Amino acid sequence: MNFTSRLLKWYNENKRDLPWRESREPYKIWLSEIILQQTRIVQGLAYYHRFLDKFPDIQALADASEDDVLSLWQGLGYYSRARNLHYTAREIAERYGGKFPDNYKDLLELKGIGPYTAAALASIAFNKPHATIDGNVTRVLARYFGITDPVNETKIKNQISEAANELIDPQLPGMFNQAMMDLGATICKPGKPSCNICPLNNECVARVKGIEEIIPVKTSKVKQRERFFHFFLLHTHNGNERLLLTEKREQNDIWKNLYQLPLIETPGVELTKKVMIQHPVLDRLISDNIPVIPEGRVQHYSHVLTHQRLQAFFYNIPLPSDYYPNFDGAYNWVTFGAFQKLGKPILIARFIEIFRDFFENK
Ligand code: SF4
């Protein structure tokens, strides 16, 4: 027996007893699919019955007021589902004379019906061979074929969709889809699957290799780290030309070895005097009674890197003429022209450009 025959045999003997499976009426299948989109079966069942009692067919739903539909939906959340349900009932009543379109393409055009629901309706209600692909089906097929590449990558998604559409039984597409859903939900579960009672266990690559618990692999969506940078444009005049203070980034971090303006990084937006006096340059200015008061508006830029979002604040601090003390380490006074020749993060380059005229007019 091949994959499909084993699966269908298992389904016939083990299928879950769900009320919408007693019928091939598109209205009931659609209603159950929409209710179950973000809801567990146990909770969804009561709503399915309540909706059918109050709106036994699509015309009854189309004739209802939106308020009535929303009130019946209360407690299920994601209210756009209820609004779309009502909108689509009216569209089907008006545009299709109360009958659902019988093909995937037209179903997909209805509001609130995505590829999964369109495939479920097309296959279960109209016997069209369109495979439903969701987390359950993806997990079963990724394990069965031993796919260790991330299943949330487009290439792998397409591969799984193609495989499902090749495996689907063209005579019994609805049953195939429901069998896949049930196998994923009850046997090939997330975490530890029940391989010992799985109808596919003989040929399942993940099972044979003993890697069923690490599949499906997903690329993690790394949370972006938010950082707050305060840069100080400290500048003076030495009698001949204007100078500004640079800092070389030497730590193991972004922009290593590039040049920037003296920086204080803080855990949040706020910059306090207590933090400022921990910085060697600002501490020196404060000790020398130099007012560290920004001139003009503090400039703010957001800058997104691969895993970081930078909130950068720039403070323009003019210093008295001929005040350019030596600082140890990474800090140096340079002319604007010399600074322009140094490698800088784009963020700094954008900011300093605002001051080109000021520096070049000496
Ligand atoms: S054998 Fe195990 S891992 Fe493979 S499909 Fe069946 S339940 Fe899933």
Short mmCIF file of C-alpha atoms and ligand atoms in Angstrom, two decimals, residues 3 139-141 143-144 183 187-189 193-208 212-213, ligand 1:
data_model
loop_
_atom_site.label_atom_id
_atom_site.label_comp_id
_atom_site.label_asym_id
_atom_site.label_seq_id
_atom_site.Cartn_x
_atom_site.Cartn_y
_atom_site.Cartn_z
CA PHE A 3 1.07 6.65 1.42
CA ARG A 139 4.48 18.65 10.09
CA VAL A 140 3.34 15.27 8.77
CA LEU A 141 4.93 15.76 5.36
CA ARG A 143 8.61 14.34 8.94
CA TYR A 144 7.53 11.77 6.38
CA LEU A 183 -3.29 12.38 11.49
CA ILE A 187 -0.86 10.98 15.85
CA CYS A 188 1.86 13.08 14.26
CA LYS A 189 1.49 15.69 16.98
CA PRO A 193 4.49 11.93 17.84
CA SER A 194 2.85 8.51 18.34
CA CYS A 195 4.89 6.80 15.62
CA ASN A 196 4.19 3.31 16.94
CA ILE A 197 0.53 3.58 15.89
CA CYS A 198 1.05 5.73 12.79
CA PRO A 199 -0.03 4.20 9.47
CA LEU A 200 3.00 5.77 7.77
CA ASN A 201 5.66 4.55 10.19
CA ASN A 202 7.26 2.02 7.82
CA GLU A 203 8.44 4.57 5.28
CA CYS A 204 8.57 7.73 7.33
CA VAL A 205 12.12 9.09 6.94
CA ALA A 206 12.10 11.00 10.23
CA ARG A 207 10.94 7.90 12.10
CA VAL A 208 13.55 5.68 10.41
CA GLU A 212 10.93 12.98 14.28
CA GLU A 213 11.12 15.22 17.34
S1 SF4 B 1 5.90 7.85 11.72
FE1 SF4 B 1 5.86 9.33 13.35
S2 SF4 B 1 6.90 11.12 12.51
FE2 SF4 B 1 6.39 9.79 10.80
S3 SF4 B 1 4.47 10.58 10.07
FE3 SF4 B 1 4.00 8.96 11.51
S4 SF4 B 1 3.75 9.96 13.47
FE4 SF4 B 1 4.72 11.39 12.10
#
